[in-house]
Amino acid sequence: MTARSISGAPRVPSPRVVTGLIALALCGLSVFGLAAVAHADQRGKDLIACLDKKANLAKDQYFVYDMVIHEPGRETRTMVMNVWVQAAMRLVHFVAPGDVKGTKVLIRARDEMYVWLPAFSKIRRITSHAKKQSLFGADYNYDDQSTVRYGDVFDPQYLGEEKGLHKVRVKATSRSDSPYGSIDLFLRKDDCLPVKLFYYNEQGKHLKTETRDEYSCLKVACTARVMKMVDHTRNNHWTKMVRKEWKVNTGVSARKFSRRALQRSF
Amino acid sequence: MRRLARLMTHRTVAWVTVVFVLLVAGGSTWLAMRVAQDDDLLAFLPADDPDVKHFHELARRFGGLDVALVGIDAGRERSVFTQDFLGRLKRATEELADTRGLDGVVSLDNVTDFIADREKGGIITGPLVGKVPPDAAGLAALREKVLSRDHVVGTFVSRDGRATLLYCFLAHGSNPRRVASAIAQVVDKHFPQNPRYWGGNPFISAYIFDTTQQDMRRLTPWAVLAMVIVMMIAFRDLLGTCLALLSTSFGIVIAIGLMRLCGEPINLVLSSMPVILFAVGSAYGIHILAHYYVRVRQREQALPGEDDGQRRAAAISETLCATGPTVLAAGLTTVVSLLSFLAMDLRPMRVFGLFTGIGVLVTLILSLTFIPAVARLVKLRGRVEGGAGAAVDRVLVPLVDAMQKWRVAAGVVLVVVALGAGVAVLRVENRIDATNLFGPGSPPDRADRFMARYFGGSQFLQVHVKADLDDPLVLRELTYLGDRLRFFPHVSSVVDIGSVISRANEAMEGQRRIPDTRAKVKMLAAFVSGEVAVKQLVAAQRRQALVQVKLGTSDAAQLEKLLADIERWVGNDRLRSYQRVSVGDRGAGLAARSRQRAMVAARLRAALASEGVVLGDARHAALVRGLEQPAPSLDRRPIEAQLRRFLRSQECAAPLPKTLADGSDPAPKLAAALVALGTPPARVARQPRQGGGAGDELTPWEKKVRAVIVQTLATPGQPTNAELVDDLLLSVQTPLAELTDGEAARQHTLALLRRAGVTLPPGGVGVRGRAAVAAALLDLRVPQVLMPRGAGGARQATTVGPEATPAAAATPTAAAASLTLLPRVNGLPTIHRALSRSALHNQLFSLATALIPVILIMVVLFRSLTAGLLVATPTLVTLLLIYGGMGLLGVRLDIGTAMLACIILGAGVDYGVHLVACWRDPGGDRREAARVAVRATGTAIWTNALTVAIGFFVLTMGDARPLQNVGGLTAIAMLAAALATFWTIPVLARKAAYGRAVQGGAAASAAGAPAPASNPSRDLTVPSEEDALPRPTSARGSE
């Protein structure tokens, strides 16, 4: 309804009023926008918190994986490894093939990693700069294996829905020391478990794509049976991890994740 | 030809022909625009050559062609060790690492280094440069540290610190040109002001391909324009010239369209097809039109009232009957010459010959069908007045007269020149190297010079070895091979998988040497397998390896000699077959010890040389003598200090208590007690142990160690912490043994260098040099070596037991006590050699394949063997002159010049055809016959020679070296062919007329002669009497 003056003639708003109204509208819009962004961030945080919680419900887990490394133009290589996980700690024990048999990688924290080489009877520390490097030419690097809680390392931002999945972007923080600039996670709506992850560098270039398929649940834990990491910079060089065996809450001792244990058989 | 002539006079047939040709040309254009492009330069290698097969196999296995090298000069800064430069290098390296198509990048920024961690223990594997120091002192220290690393200097950074080199490894299946471009973009972005150099196969092939393509795109229009201008000046017929060019264009698009239909991509050589076709093929249409104009003019003068359509039809008929056979023969010789490329062993050249031949054939057919059809439908009126003809005649006629007058003298001169050229031909070198592909000052040449100046060269040879590369003895043998190759002339460095395993072992055992057990080698090999550079050294599940030999010269002659020397040396039977022999003091053992010392001596010399310390023969001999003397007695104090540090490091898995019951630190006490035990048993007894520490499973040495630990940690009144004792037992044994061995080797090194009078420079170089010598000396303790079969009593070699041979113990297959190394040399120099062989083979085979059919066509055309040989002679003389000239000027045979002979033969023989076809005097006077022929064909032949020469000469203005060679030589060859035609034929011709088949009207058509109307007598003398008379009834059209 148009505002009218006392005389009945239409009241023409002064320029100052118009400017004020526009400014008010812009403020309103920006506040709304900021609120939306804040809401998105909160939504992202919630989803990542949900993911981290889901991924860490079990007290410990034990896996046997076949790790298949496919390099275009070369022979595909398969390794077998046993993996123990307890909280943020992880012990990877390679059991085949012969040349890597007995090699163990112990991750006690994101910045504390060791490798045991049986042929040398030695423990070697893995320095932080090597986190971007991979073991035995795989596409999973040390950092991929050491990240168990995204919320501790990245700042999340909700990007909306895509193909029936939540899309959350997590950005590396200054404290994260991550080799990636950001990761786009596509989470299932019902249980926040990721089915696809896009890895980007700091310039936003898409480096790798990870897919996690065939989720199944055992006791309180749900994990993918098949995980595949494709490195696009290396002409789609890929590594696939296929779960062959899985146990949850085995009661493994925390001592298994010690340096002493690395050099012993328990 | 008469049937074709009759057919083409029908208006309906003419319409159908024009429409059909336009439709086919349109369809072909559509197809031609969709033809794929093949930018694979490796396709130009002779696929069946054994060297090339080996090269391809190695490239597939090791990816040797997939390394792009980027050199960056510090420029004004004069040093790469500045904060700004290193910062930019870091960003560039990171960006390149994330670049699509690259498997990885290794540069000064991310090359790894091993340094002892004095705080936490062990050896830190980290980036050599790491965080860039902010101040000058830090940068100076960094510079000193980097320049002390022998595997970095001359590989990643120049010895003077002024230049750096990045190694970009392409992922399998990447497009080299695309990735090369992406790399260049990144480097240009970060180093816009610095001189940059692009080397390696991806950049070189991209350069050659792009330059050639750019040249062809840039120069083809100019070449065509130049040819059009020459034709216009000669014939003064815009419409005719355009029509001839149009039919040639149709020939080009139809040939390329056919390629698309056959699924054949267009290759680098085929990009020169347009210029060749325009130069060679447009002449046919011009010939037909020129003769047609003469005929029309003659009929206008003879029959002024004749119907225009009838006149055109009759002129077409007469033209085709008179000129057709000659044009057809000339065209067929060119087609046959191009088809002779099918005899070459290079597929792209065969494809080029086939489809360019098809293009010429189509152009030829269009000249005899499409152009007459257009002339039948459209009123073409070219000028028949002579242009430059009179001037040419004024020179040529006296010349030919002189040749006839002084036949003997001219003949002698001809023979002398031909013989001289023939002798010079023998000097033509068929040596191909990089200079055949790019010229001085070109980007690859600049990169080559940059690499030679700062990084010891850019050429590599590879010695391919098939052996069990998990065997430490094999790796030592490989290193021995490399250590001796290192001292061949022009060899600047040698890298093999043994050196990589040694470096990785430095991170494990603290010594840069090949470890002693198979298990260790396998584990290290697995660890380094992910590194991109390693893939170029080892493949096929570690059963094949390449020894990369960097050469400090690009000179073809030096490379050839070096290649031959290395092949001879590597091919020596003594290097092919080995057996495992235990070192001892008698018989085979003594020979084995002698060989072991020789290997260590070679290692010492090579290791010191790579640190920049080159030993003279006297010093080296002193070192070798020193090896025979016993090592000095060991001072164990340094071992104690090092063991103490280990016990307090994070890598000691057993948490040693901070203090003992008496308040003292247990670490020094335990270290002293352990060292006091003496030297641990030989490495043979140190098999890795894992698991508990039950006393009854321990060896006597382990029991001693355990007792020392228990005694040191004992607290009165308290039970022993058995778990801690066991952990310590497991933790300390390996470090104790390694520290003892290392310190013994260090002290042996100092004594050896002192005795030999070798002084190493102070600072990092000296430290690294001593460490390298110490690592080499540890090899003297290895109980076995490989001996060449049949050498030094090796027949007495025995399979030794595990006690004496840890390697054998860890190697089940070692019982066979025999293995074989199969070294074979490969690399760019071998490819150049294969290309040289191919160029010579192709030259000879294609020439022979072309020559015989061309002479046959001439014989059939003239129905005379003599005439056929007479026509071919000028071309043969031209070939001698051109190749003789190449011999004198030092122009070498290559792929491009191998094309030359066939082009000269195909295009040059036309001149002889036309001249001999017009060689005729009814009165039987040879001199008059020569004059008639010269007047009829002189202008046309020289016009054609000039047209082709200018067209090809334009190609010399480009940057592509092969095009420059082919363009320049073809241009000269065409002029030489024209000159040889007017010299040779008048001297050799013994008749007043040749060949019934072409005599007659052919003469006027010769080479598109305009037969100037200003000289009516010439018009009447050229066509035969039968053809010269207008016969309207014979040209009855269907109008």
XYZ file of N, CA and C in Angstrom, chain A residues 71-75 77 99-101 103-104 114-125 127 129 132-133 135-137 142 201 205-207 232-235 255 259-260 262-265, chain B residues 61 98-103 117 120 122 124-127 171-174 505 507-508 519-520 523-524 526-527 530 535 541-542 650-653 655 688 690-691 723 726-727 730-731 734 738:
276
model
N 49.556 -49.004 -10.374
C 50.251 -47.902 -11.049
C 50.095 -48.095 -12.540
N 49.508 -47.109 -13.257
C 49.319 -47.277 -14.699
C 50.636 -47.645 -15.374
N 50.579 -48.656 -16.196
C 51.767 -49.055 -16.942
C 52.686 -50.001 -16.198
N 52.344 -50.317 -14.973
C 53.191 -51.238 -14.212
C 52.359 -52.341 -13.588
N 53.060 -53.313 -13.031
C 52.334 -54.435 -12.442
C 51.630 -53.997 -11.158
N 50.380 -54.360 -7.456
C 51.032 -54.993 -6.314
C 50.021 -55.120 -5.175
N 59.051 -59.176 0.946
C 60.032 -58.100 1.121
C 59.605 -57.055 2.138
N 58.305 -56.979 2.427
C 57.865 -55.997 3.431
C 57.371 -56.688 4.705
N 57.388 -57.995 4.679
C 56.844 -58.762 5.808
C 57.557 -58.365 7.110
N 57.311 -55.504 8.582
C 57.397 -54.044 8.741
C 56.182 -53.560 9.530
N 56.437 -52.704 10.487
C 55.326 -52.177 11.287
C 55.392 -50.657 11.299
N 56.328 -44.032 14.186
C 57.551 -44.837 14.128
C 57.359 -45.959 13.113
N 58.491 -46.411 12.616
C 58.434 -47.571 11.751
C 59.462 -48.576 12.251
N 59.076 -49.842 12.230
C 59.967 -50.925 12.655
C 60.346 -51.740 11.421
N 61.633 -51.927 11.235
C 62.107 -52.681 10.091
C 62.808 -53.939 10.590
N 62.180 -55.077 10.431
C 62.715 -56.294 11.039
C 64.103 -56.662 10.514
N 64.356 -56.416 9.245
C 65.661 -56.807 8.694
C 66.789 -56.065 9.387
N 66.470 -54.872 9.902
C 67.497 -54.049 10.555
C 67.392 -54.106 12.073
N 66.337 -54.755 12.579
C 66.077 -54.781 14.025
C 66.101 -53.364 14.583
N 65.416 -52.491 13.940
C 65.506 -51.077 14.327
C 64.164 -50.376 14.287
N 64.053 -49.406 15.172
C 62.910 -48.503 15.139
C 63.400 -47.196 14.540
N 62.619 -46.649 13.621
C 62.976 -45.341 13.064
C 61.787 -44.401 13.221
N 62.084 -43.198 13.620
C 61.021 -42.197 13.721
C 60.676 -41.675 12.337
N 59.591 -38.419 10.503
C 59.535 -36.989 10.806
C 58.292 -36.357 10.184
N 57.766 -33.900 8.319
C 57.764 -33.469 6.908
C 57.398 -34.626 5.988
N 53.434 -36.348 4.099
C 52.806 -36.348 2.782
C 53.277 -37.548 1.953
N 54.328 -38.171 2.440
C 54.873 -39.307 1.698
C 54.075 -40.572 1.987
N 53.824 -44.942 2.015
C 54.638 -46.113 2.297
C 54.513 -47.078 1.117
N 55.598 -47.549 0.619
C 55.651 -48.528 -0.465
C 54.906 -48.077 -1.727
N 54.845 -46.780 -1.975
C 54.244 -46.276 -3.210
C 52.729 -46.235 -3.203
N 51.024 -41.031 5.148
C 51.001 -41.186 6.604
C 49.900 -40.333 7.221
N 44.473 -29.222 -2.729
C 45.644 -28.548 -2.145
C 45.251 -27.125 -1.722
N 43.224 -27.062 -5.945
C 43.326 -28.051 -7.020
C 42.959 -29.437 -6.486
N 42.111 -30.115 -7.227
C 41.638 -31.436 -6.817
C 42.767 -32.459 -7.012
N 43.256 -32.997 -5.915
C 44.403 -33.905 -6.003
C 43.981 -35.374 -6.010
N 44.821 -38.165 -8.752
C 44.608 -37.631 -10.105
C 45.878 -37.008 -10.678
N 46.756 -36.551 -9.817
C 47.973 -35.915 -10.342
C 48.899 -36.967 -10.955
N 48.741 -38.220 -10.560
C 49.602 -39.288 -11.099
C 48.835 -40.134 -12.106
N 48.063 -39.452 -12.935
C 47.271 -40.135 -13.969
C 46.438 -41.277 -13.395
N 49.592 -51.331 25.542
C 51.032 -51.565 25.386
C 51.388 -51.975 23.957
N 56.528 -48.288 21.644
C 57.756 -48.557 20.893
C 58.351 -49.908 21.297
N 58.208 -50.225 22.577
C 58.761 -51.495 23.054
C 58.087 -52.648 22.326
N 56.906 -52.643 19.461
C 57.283 -52.706 18.039
C 58.375 -53.753 17.807
N 59.330 -53.803 18.737
C 60.455 -54.695 18.535
C 60.231 -56.074 19.127
N 59.077 -56.270 19.734
C 58.775 -57.581 20.298
C 57.645 -58.205 19.501
N 57.412 -59.448 19.784
C 56.420 -60.144 18.954
C 54.988 -60.008 19.449
N 59.669 -50.032 -19.695
C 59.937 -50.602 -18.374
C 60.343 -49.551 -17.338
N 51.690 -31.067 -7.557
C 50.242 -31.217 -7.688
C 49.771 -31.043 -9.131
N 50.707 -30.964 -10.050
C 50.328 -30.762 -11.455
C 49.892 -32.079 -12.071
N 48.765 -32.013 -12.740
C 48.217 -33.227 -13.342
C 49.157 -33.758 -14.438
N 49.331 -35.061 -14.445
C 50.200 -35.682 -15.451
C 51.614 -35.910 -14.962
N 51.917 -35.370 -13.774
C 53.255 -35.565 -13.219
C 53.199 -36.583 -12.085
N 54.094 -37.553 -12.180
C 54.159 -38.558 -11.123
C 54.867 -37.986 -9.901
N 70.453 -37.355 14.419
C 69.707 -36.565 15.397
C 70.357 -36.764 16.762
N 67.332 -36.775 19.773
C 66.384 -37.881 19.923
C 66.941 -39.199 19.430
N 69.186 -41.650 16.466
C 68.940 -42.131 15.105
C 69.312 -41.114 14.053
N 67.807 -38.614 11.047
C 66.604 -37.956 10.560
C 66.639 -37.952 9.045
N 65.562 -38.429 8.462
C 65.412 -38.332 7.017
C 64.541 -37.114 6.758
N 65.121 -36.102 6.202
C 64.358 -34.886 6.006
C 64.810 -34.146 4.771
N 64.103 -33.069 4.427
C 64.523 -32.301 3.261
C 65.890 -31.661 3.515
N 53.778 -38.968 -15.361
C 53.031 -40.193 -15.042
C 52.820 -40.987 -16.324
N 52.638 -42.284 -16.158
C 52.461 -43.161 -17.318
C 51.248 -42.716 -18.133
N 51.425 -42.624 -19.431
C 50.314 -42.288 -20.317
C 50.063 -40.801 -20.462
N 50.877 -39.974 -19.822
C 50.673 -38.519 -19.946
C 51.068 -38.066 -21.347
N 70.279 -46.942 2.945
C 70.879 -47.668 4.067
C 71.551 -46.705 5.046
N 70.275 -44.107 6.044
C 69.232 -43.737 7.004
C 69.001 -44.837 8.022
N 69.361 -46.050 7.676
C 69.107 -47.178 8.575
C 70.323 -47.512 9.425
N 67.753 -59.648 3.055
C 66.529 -59.131 3.675
C 66.577 -57.614 3.776
N 67.761 -57.106 4.127
C 67.891 -55.642 4.239
C 67.745 -54.985 2.875
N 64.118 -54.959 1.872
C 63.322 -53.999 2.630
C 63.596 -52.561 2.183
N 64.862 -52.253 1.975
C 65.192 -50.904 1.513
C 64.620 -50.664 0.120
N 61.983 -52.005 -1.128
C 60.542 -51.784 -1.006
C 60.260 -50.364 -0.534
N 61.095 -49.873 0.371
C 60.888 -48.527 0.894
C 61.092 -47.450 -0.166
N 58.589 -46.396 -3.954
C 57.621 -45.350 -4.258
C 58.243 -44.087 -4.825
N 62.216 -45.507 -10.086
C 61.584 -46.289 -11.152
C 62.426 -46.297 -12.424
N 60.208 -56.383 -11.088
C 60.351 -57.030 -9.773
C 61.825 -57.178 -9.379
N 62.528 -56.111 -9.622
C 63.943 -56.018 -9.244
C 64.790 -57.110 -9.899
N 64.968 -41.512 21.554
C 63.611 -42.062 21.397
C 63.621 -43.377 20.646
N 64.696 -43.643 19.936
C 64.739 -44.871 19.161
C 65.185 -46.070 19.988
N 65.568 -45.813 21.207
C 65.839 -46.923 22.117
C 64.490 -47.285 22.747
N 63.973 -48.442 22.382
C 62.607 -48.782 22.790
C 62.497 -49.049 24.286
N 62.792 -48.082 28.011
C 62.910 -46.845 28.794
C 63.909 -47.004 29.947
N 68.495 -60.812 12.639
C 67.512 -60.068 13.417
C 66.729 -60.990 14.347
N 63.530 -61.059 17.080
C 62.360 -60.349 17.572
C 61.621 -61.262 18.525
N 61.078 -60.687 19.513
C 60.344 -61.508 20.461
C 61.016 -61.486 21.816
N 61.566 -57.590 32.084
C 61.042 -57.054 30.807
C 61.951 -55.951 30.271
N 65.122 -57.487 28.907
C 64.912 -58.078 27.575
C 64.783 -57.002 26.507
N 64.043 -55.941 26.866
C 63.898 -54.839 25.893
C 65.247 -54.223 25.564
N 67.263 -56.445 23.322
C 66.835 -56.334 21.924
C 67.284 -55.012 21.304
N 67.272 -53.969 22.119
C 67.524 -52.628 21.574
C 68.990 -52.344 21.308
N 72.076 -54.243 18.007
C 72.337 -53.732 16.650
C 73.114 -52.424 16.695
N 76.802 -51.853 15.070
C 76.972 -50.859 13.991
C 77.944 -49.760 14.404
